[in-house]
Amino acid sequence: MNQNSLVSISDISREEILHILDVAAYFERNPNHKLLDGKVVATLFFEPSTRTRLSFETAVNRLAGRVIGFSDAATTSSSKGETLKDTIKMVSNYVDLIIMRHYLEGAARYATEVTDTPIINAGDGAHQHPSQTMLDLYSIRKTQGTLKDQTITLVGDLKYGRTVHSLIMAMKYFNPTFRFVACNELQMPEVYKQFCRDNGIAFSEHTDFSSDVINSSDIIYMTRVQRERFTDIDEYERVKNIYTLNASMLQDAKENMRILHPLPRVNEIAQDVDDDPHAYYFDQARNGLYVRQALICRALGIDILK
Ligand code: CP
């Protein structure tokens, strides 16, 4: 396994998280560099994506590298039965870094075991999405001025939402208080609640997305109910629109509270929130570019701040 691979947010220490955020801030101020001259990066997306793939590819382009890859595995030899192992070994012959998204939990970890080429996990099933977490941390620090002592309300699909799982793990260094707002079918899995207990992280669980919860939050992190993770489509239909945030619910929110969402959204944030000063999700997605520039450099052993 290449030690520069990034599979889980738990692969990165507190100091490294803060350094990556500083590198990302540098790239926000100075986006274009020739740091990847002569390097080729593969983006292998076995699952759909807009932001993650395009921001990673833009990041490579901003750093003067080149990109190969696919956004639809049906056009590749995996549709003829080629295994993930063989695909990864083949692509490793051509590139310096592999960025991959896969529908199976553990696929990125497995990929690191069959190649010495660094792997960045761009999402594996309901498991982890560490580059999203890094851009979430960047967005929290940028809007709140700190990562410490934040009250963060996670809303929606807490069962299958890999972004909220990764965020809980990353925030363990920064003394957060979490609120988990979910219906009975989509509660935060026990393993992440136990993680909070083991790490002294305060949390409470709610089925009601109440004004008390909204008005005492520093960050509200909305999530989509993910149709693609349900085996019972009737259950999806029952819960899909259970929490919708609209502008009238924000009247007494803290002035500096910010609404994050990994996107895409479906119905969980009404369009009238887009013009509210608390809305930050489009800026959050833009931050993904700078953070992914920093993560690509880390994976290739490049440190522009040294
Ligand atoms: N947030 C996120 O992962 O978006 P995409 O699925 O569009 O990449």
CSV table of C-alpha atoms and ligand atoms in Angstrom, one decimal:
chain,number,residue,atom,x,y,z
A,1,MET,CA,0.0,0.0,0.0
A,2,ASN,CA,1.2,3.5,-0.8
A,3,GLN,CA,1.4,5.5,2.4
A,4,ASN,CA,0.2,8.6,0.6
A,5,SER,CA,-3.2,7.0,-0.2
A,6,LEU,CA,-6.3,8.5,1.4
A,7,VAL,CA,-9.0,5.9,2.0
A,8,SER,CA,-10.6,7.1,5.3
A,9,ILE,CA,-10.5,10.4,7.1
A,10,SER,CA,-9.0,8.5,10.0
A,11,ASP,CA,-5.8,8.0,7.9
A,12,ILE,CA,-5.0,11.7,8.6
A,13,SER,CA,-3.8,13.2,11.9
A,14,ARG,CA,-5.0,16.4,13.4
A,15,GLU,CA,-1.8,18.2,12.4
A,16,GLU,CA,-2.1,16.9,8.9
A,17,ILE,CA,-5.7,18.0,8.6
A,18,LEU,CA,-4.8,21.5,9.6
A,19,HIS,CA,-1.8,21.5,7.2
A,20,ILE,CA,-4.0,20.4,4.3
A,21,LEU,CA,-6.5,23.1,5.1
A,22,ASP,CA,-3.6,25.7,5.0
A,23,VAL,CA,-2.4,24.3,1.7
A,24,ALA,CA,-6.0,24.6,0.3
A,25,ALA,CA,-6.2,28.2,1.5
A,26,TYR,CA,-2.9,28.8,-0.4
A,27,PHE,CA,-4.5,27.3,-3.5
A,28,GLU,CA,-7.6,29.5,-3.0
A,29,ARG,CA,-5.4,32.6,-3.2
A,30,ASN,CA,-3.1,31.1,-5.9
A,31,PRO,CA,-4.9,28.5,-8.0
A,32,ASN,CA,-2.6,27.9,-10.9
A,33,HIS,CA,0.8,26.1,-10.6
A,34,LYS,CA,2.8,23.7,-12.7
A,35,LEU,CA,3.3,21.3,-9.9
A,36,LEU,CA,2.0,18.2,-11.8
A,37,ASP,CA,3.9,18.9,-15.0
A,38,GLY,CA,4.4,15.4,-16.6
A,39,LYS,CA,2.1,13.6,-14.2
A,40,VAL,CA,-1.0,11.7,-15.2
A,41,VAL,CA,-4.0,11.2,-12.9
A,42,ALA,CA,-6.8,8.6,-13.4
A,43,THR,CA,-10.4,9.4,-12.3
A,44,LEU,CA,-12.3,6.1,-12.1
A,45,PHE,CA,-15.9,6.7,-11.3
A,46,PHE,CA,-18.0,3.5,-10.9
A,47,GLU,CA,-20.8,5.6,-9.4
A,48,PRO,CA,-22.3,8.9,-10.7
A,49,SER,CA,-20.7,12.2,-9.7
A,50,THR,CA,-20.8,15.9,-10.7
A,51,ARG,CA,-18.8,17.8,-8.1
A,52,THR,CA,-16.3,15.3,-6.9
A,53,ARG,CA,-15.1,14.2,-10.3
A,54,LEU,CA,-15.2,17.6,-12.0
A,55,SER,CA,-13.5,19.4,-9.1
A,56,PHE,CA,-10.8,16.7,-8.9
A,57,GLU,CA,-10.2,17.0,-12.7
A,58,THR,CA,-10.2,20.8,-12.5
A,59,ALA,CA,-7.7,20.5,-9.7
A,60,VAL,CA,-5.4,18.4,-11.8
A,61,ASN,CA,-5.8,20.9,-14.7
A,62,ARG,CA,-5.1,23.8,-12.4
A,63,LEU,CA,-1.8,22.1,-11.4
A,64,ALA,CA,-0.8,21.4,-15.0
A,65,GLY,CA,-1.3,17.6,-14.9
A,66,ARG,CA,-3.2,15.4,-17.3
A,67,VAL,CA,-6.3,13.3,-16.6
A,68,ILE,CA,-7.5,10.0,-18.0
A,69,GLY,CA,-10.5,8.0,-16.7
A,70,PHE,CA,-14.2,7.2,-17.0
A,71,SER,CA,-17.4,8.5,-15.5
A,72,ASP,CA,-19.5,5.4,-16.5
A,73,ALA,CA,-18.1,2.0,-15.8
A,74,ALA,CA,-20.5,0.5,-18.4
A,75,THR,CA,-18.1,1.8,-21.1
A,76,THR,CA,-15.2,-0.1,-19.6
A,77,SER,CA,-14.1,-3.7,-19.6
A,78,SER,CA,-15.6,-4.1,-16.1
A,79,SER,CA,-18.9,-4.5,-18.1
A,80,LYS,CA,-17.2,-7.6,-19.7
A,81,GLY,CA,-16.5,-9.0,-16.2
A,82,GLU,CA,-13.0,-7.6,-15.5
A,83,THR,CA,-12.4,-7.5,-11.8
A,84,LEU,CA,-11.7,-4.4,-9.8
A,85,LYS,CA,-8.3,-5.9,-9.0
A,86,ASP,CA,-7.4,-6.2,-12.7
A,87,THR,CA,-8.8,-2.8,-13.5
A,88,ILE,CA,-6.7,-1.1,-10.8
A,89,LYS,CA,-3.6,-3.1,-11.8
A,90,MET,CA,-4.0,-2.1,-15.4
A,91,VAL,CA,-4.6,1.6,-14.7
A,92,SER,CA,-1.6,1.6,-12.4
A,93,ASN,CA,0.5,0.9,-15.4
A,94,TYR,CA,-0.5,4.2,-16.9
A,95,VAL,CA,-0.8,6.8,-14.1
A,96,ASP,CA,0.8,8.4,-11.1
A,97,LEU,CA,-2.4,8.7,-9.0
A,98,ILE,CA,-5.8,7.0,-9.0
A,99,ILE,CA,-8.9,8.8,-7.7
A,100,MET,CA,-11.8,6.4,-7.5
A,101,ARG,CA,-15.4,6.2,-6.5
A,102,HIS,CA,-17.1,2.9,-6.1
A,103,TYR,CA,-20.5,1.7,-4.9
A,104,LEU,CA,-19.0,-1.0,-2.6
A,105,GLU,CA,-17.9,-0.2,0.9
A,106,GLY,CA,-14.2,-1.1,1.2
A,107,ALA,CA,-13.5,-0.9,-2.5
A,108,ALA,CA,-10.9,1.9,-2.1
A,109,ARG,CA,-9.1,0.1,0.7
A,110,TYR,CA,-9.0,-3.0,-1.5
A,111,ALA,CA,-7.6,-1.0,-4.3
A,112,THR,CA,-4.7,0.1,-2.1
A,113,GLU,CA,-3.9,-3.5,-1.4
A,114,VAL,CA,-3.4,-4.4,-5.1
A,115,THR,CA,-1.2,-1.5,-6.2
A,116,ASP,CA,1.6,0.7,-5.1
A,117,THR,CA,0.1,3.7,-6.9
A,118,PRO,CA,-1.5,6.1,-4.5
A,119,ILE,CA,-5.3,5.9,-4.3
A,120,ILE,CA,-7.7,8.7,-3.2
A,121,ASN,CA,-11.1,7.4,-2.2
A,122,ALA,CA,-13.8,9.6,-3.8
A,123,GLY,CA,-16.6,7.7,-2.0
A,124,ASP,CA,-17.1,4.0,-1.3
A,125,GLY,CA,-20.7,3.1,-0.8
A,126,ALA,CA,-22.1,4.3,2.5
A,127,HIS,CA,-18.7,4.1,4.1
A,128,GLN,CA,-16.4,7.2,3.6
A,129,HIS,CA,-15.9,10.3,1.5
A,130,PRO,CA,-12.7,11.8,2.9
A,131,SER,CA,-12.2,14.6,0.3
A,132,GLN,CA,-15.7,15.8,1.0
A,133,THR,CA,-14.9,15.8,4.7
A,134,MET,CA,-11.8,17.9,4.1
A,135,LEU,CA,-13.8,20.5,2.1
A,136,ASP,CA,-16.5,20.4,4.9
A,137,LEU,CA,-13.8,21.2,7.4
A,138,TYR,CA,-12.4,23.9,5.2
A,139,SER,CA,-15.9,25.4,4.9
A,140,ILE,CA,-16.5,25.3,8.7
A,141,ARG,CA,-13.1,26.9,9.5
A,142,LYS,CA,-13.5,29.5,6.8
A,143,THR,CA,-17.0,30.6,7.9
A,144,GLN,CA,-16.6,30.2,11.7
A,145,GLY,CA,-13.0,31.2,12.0
A,146,THR,CA,-12.2,28.0,13.9
A,147,LEU,CA,-13.0,24.3,13.9
A,148,LYS,CA,-13.2,24.3,17.7
A,149,ASP,CA,-16.4,24.1,19.9
A,150,GLN,CA,-18.9,24.1,17.1
A,151,THR,CA,-22.5,22.9,17.5
A,152,ILE,CA,-23.2,21.0,14.3
A,153,THR,CA,-26.6,19.7,13.4
A,154,LEU,CA,-26.7,16.8,10.9
A,155,VAL,CA,-30.0,16.3,9.2
A,156,GLY,CA,-31.6,13.7,7.0
A,157,ASP,CA,-30.0,10.4,5.9
A,158,LEU,CA,-27.7,9.7,8.8
A,159,LYS,CA,-27.8,5.9,8.2
A,160,TYR,CA,-26.4,5.8,4.7
A,161,GLY,CA,-24.7,9.3,4.5
A,162,ARG,CA,-21.0,8.7,4.2
A,163,THR,CA,-20.3,12.4,4.4
A,164,VAL,CA,-21.7,12.7,7.9
A,165,HIS,CA,-19.9,9.6,9.0
A,166,SER,CA,-16.6,11.0,7.9
A,167,LEU,CA,-17.3,14.4,9.4
A,168,ILE,CA,-18.0,12.9,12.8
A,169,MET,CA,-14.7,11.1,12.7
A,170,ALA,CA,-12.7,14.2,11.6
A,171,MET,CA,-14.3,16.5,14.2
A,172,LYS,CA,-13.1,14.4,17.1
A,173,TYR,CA,-10.1,16.6,17.4
A,174,PHE,CA,-12.1,19.8,17.8
A,175,ASN,CA,-14.6,19.4,20.7
A,176,PRO,CA,-17.8,19.5,18.7
A,177,THR,CA,-21.4,19.0,19.9
A,178,PHE,CA,-23.5,17.1,17.4
A,179,ARG,CA,-27.2,16.9,17.0
A,180,PHE,CA,-28.5,14.0,14.9
A,181,VAL,CA,-31.8,14.8,13.3
A,182,ALA,CA,-33.3,11.8,11.5
A,183,CYS,CA,-36.4,9.7,11.2
A,184,ASN,CA,-36.5,6.3,12.8
A,185,GLU,CA,-35.5,4.6,9.6
A,186,LEU,CA,-32.4,6.7,9.0
A,187,GLN,CA,-30.9,7.1,12.4
A,188,MET,CA,-27.1,7.4,12.9
A,189,PRO,CA,-25.7,3.9,13.1
A,190,GLU,CA,-24.6,2.7,16.5
A,191,VAL,CA,-21.0,2.4,15.4
A,192,TYR,CA,-20.8,6.2,15.0
A,193,LYS,CA,-22.6,6.9,18.2
A,194,GLN,CA,-20.2,4.6,20.0
A,195,PHE,CA,-17.3,6.5,18.2
A,196,CYS,CA,-18.7,9.7,19.8
A,197,ARG,CA,-18.9,8.1,23.3
A,198,ASP,CA,-15.4,6.7,23.0
A,199,ASN,CA,-14.0,10.1,22.0
A,200,GLY,CA,-15.9,12.2,24.5
A,201,ILE,CA,-18.0,13.9,21.7
A,202,ALA,CA,-21.4,15.2,23.0
A,203,PHE,CA,-24.4,14.3,20.8
A,204,SER,CA,-28.1,14.2,21.0
A,205,GLU,CA,-30.7,12.6,18.8
A,206,HIS,CA,-33.9,14.2,17.5
A,207,THR,CA,-36.7,13.2,15.2
A,208,ASP,CA,-38.1,16.8,15.2
A,209,PHE,CA,-36.1,19.4,13.2
A,210,SER,CA,-37.3,22.0,15.8
A,211,SER,CA,-36.6,25.8,16.0
A,212,ASP,CA,-34.7,25.2,19.2
A,213,VAL,CA,-32.3,22.9,17.3
A,214,ILE,CA,-32.0,25.3,14.3
A,215,ASN,CA,-31.5,28.5,16.4
A,216,SER,CA,-28.7,27.0,18.6
A,217,SER,CA,-26.7,25.6,15.7
A,218,ASP,CA,-23.4,27.0,14.3
A,219,ILE,CA,-23.6,24.7,11.3
A,220,ILE,CA,-26.6,22.9,9.9
A,221,TYR,CA,-25.5,20.1,7.6
A,222,MET,CA,-28.4,18.9,5.4
A,223,THR,CA,-28.2,15.6,3.5
A,224,ARG,CA,-30.1,14.0,0.7
A,225,VAL,CA,-32.1,10.8,1.3
A,226,GLN,CA,-30.2,8.5,-1.0
A,227,ARG,CA,-32.6,6.5,-3.2
A,228,GLU,CA,-29.7,4.4,-4.5
A,229,ARG,CA,-28.9,3.0,-1.0
A,230,PHE,CA,-32.4,1.6,-0.4
A,231,THR,CA,-33.3,-2.0,-1.1
A,232,ASP,CA,-37.0,-1.3,-0.2
A,233,ILE,CA,-38.3,1.5,-2.5
A,234,ASP,CA,-41.5,1.9,-0.5
A,235,GLU,CA,-39.4,2.8,2.5
A,236,TYR,CA,-37.6,5.4,0.4
A,237,GLU,CA,-40.9,6.9,-0.7
A,238,ARG,CA,-42.1,7.1,2.9
A,239,VAL,CA,-39.1,9.0,4.2
A,240,LYS,CA,-37.7,10.9,1.2
A,241,ASN,CA,-39.3,14.3,2.0
A,242,ILE,CA,-39.4,14.1,5.7
A,243,TYR,CA,-37.1,17.2,6.4
A,244,THR,CA,-37.2,20.2,4.2
A,245,LEU,CA,-35.4,23.4,5.3
A,246,ASN,CA,-37.0,26.6,4.1
A,247,ALA,CA,-36.2,30.3,4.6
A,248,SER,CA,-39.0,30.9,7.1
A,249,MET,CA,-37.3,28.4,9.5
A,250,LEU,CA,-34.2,30.6,9.6
A,251,GLN,CA,-35.6,33.8,11.0
A,252,ASP,CA,-34.1,33.4,14.4
A,253,ALA,CA,-31.0,31.4,13.5
A,254,LYS,CA,-27.6,32.7,14.7
A,255,GLU,CA,-26.3,35.4,12.4
A,256,ASN,CA,-23.1,33.4,11.6
A,257,MET,CA,-24.8,30.0,11.3
A,258,ARG,CA,-24.1,28.4,7.9
A,259,ILE,CA,-26.0,25.8,6.0
A,260,LEU,CA,-23.9,23.1,4.4
A,261,HIS,CA,-24.9,20.3,2.1
A,262,PRO,CA,-22.6,17.9,0.2
A,263,LEU,CA,-25.0,18.2,-2.8
A,264,PRO,CA,-26.8,17.1,-4.9
A,265,ARG,CA,-30.0,18.2,-3.1
A,266,VAL,CA,-33.4,17.0,-4.1
A,267,ASN,CA,-36.1,18.4,-1.8
A,268,GLU,CA,-34.3,18.9,1.5
A,269,ILE,CA,-33.4,22.5,1.0
A,270,ALA,CA,-36.1,24.7,-0.5
A,271,GLN,CA,-35.0,27.0,-3.3
A,272,ASP,CA,-35.9,30.1,-1.2
A,273,VAL,CA,-33.0,29.3,1.1
A,274,ASP,CA,-30.5,29.9,-1.8
A,275,ASP,CA,-30.8,33.7,-1.3
A,276,ASP,CA,-30.6,33.6,2.4
A,277,PRO,CA,-27.3,34.7,3.9
A,278,HIS,CA,-27.0,31.5,5.9
A,279,ALA,CA,-26.8,29.4,2.7
A,280,TYR,CA,-23.2,28.3,2.0
A,281,TYR,CA,-23.6,25.0,0.0
A,282,PHE,CA,-22.5,26.4,-3.4
A,283,ASP,CA,-19.5,28.1,-1.8
A,284,GLN,CA,-18.8,24.8,0.0
A,285,ALA,CA,-18.7,23.0,-3.4
A,286,ARG,CA,-16.3,25.6,-4.7
A,287,ASN,CA,-14.0,25.1,-1.7
A,288,GLY,CA,-13.8,21.5,-2.9
A,289,LEU,CA,-11.5,22.6,-5.8
A,290,TYR,CA,-8.8,24.1,-3.4
A,291,VAL,CA,-9.0,21.2,-1.0
A,292,ARG,CA,-8.7,18.6,-3.8
A,293,GLN,CA,-5.6,20.5,-5.2
A,294,ALA,CA,-4.1,20.1,-1.7
A,295,LEU,CA,-5.1,16.4,-1.5
A,296,ILE,CA,-3.6,15.6,-4.9
A,297,CYS,CA,-0.3,17.2,-3.9
A,298,ARG,CA,-0.3,15.3,-0.6
A,299,ALA,CA,-0.9,12.0,-2.5
A,300,LEU,CA,2.0,12.8,-4.8
A,301,GLY,CA,4.4,13.9,-2.0
A,302,ILE,CA,4.4,17.6,-3.0
A,303,ASP,CA,4.3,20.2,-0.3
A,304,ILE,CA,4.1,23.7,-1.6
A,305,LEU,CA,4.3,25.3,1.8
A,306,LYS,CA,7.7,23.8,2.6
B,1,CP,N1,-20.8,15.8,-2.8
B,1,CP,C1,-20.6,14.9,-3.8
B,1,CP,O1,-20.0,13.9,-3.6
B,1,CP,O2,-21.2,15.2,-5.0
B,1,CP,P1,-21.1,14.4,-6.3
B,1,CP,O3,-21.9,13.1,-6.1
B,1,CP,O4,-21.8,15.2,-7.4
B,1,CP,O5,-19.7,14.1,-6.6
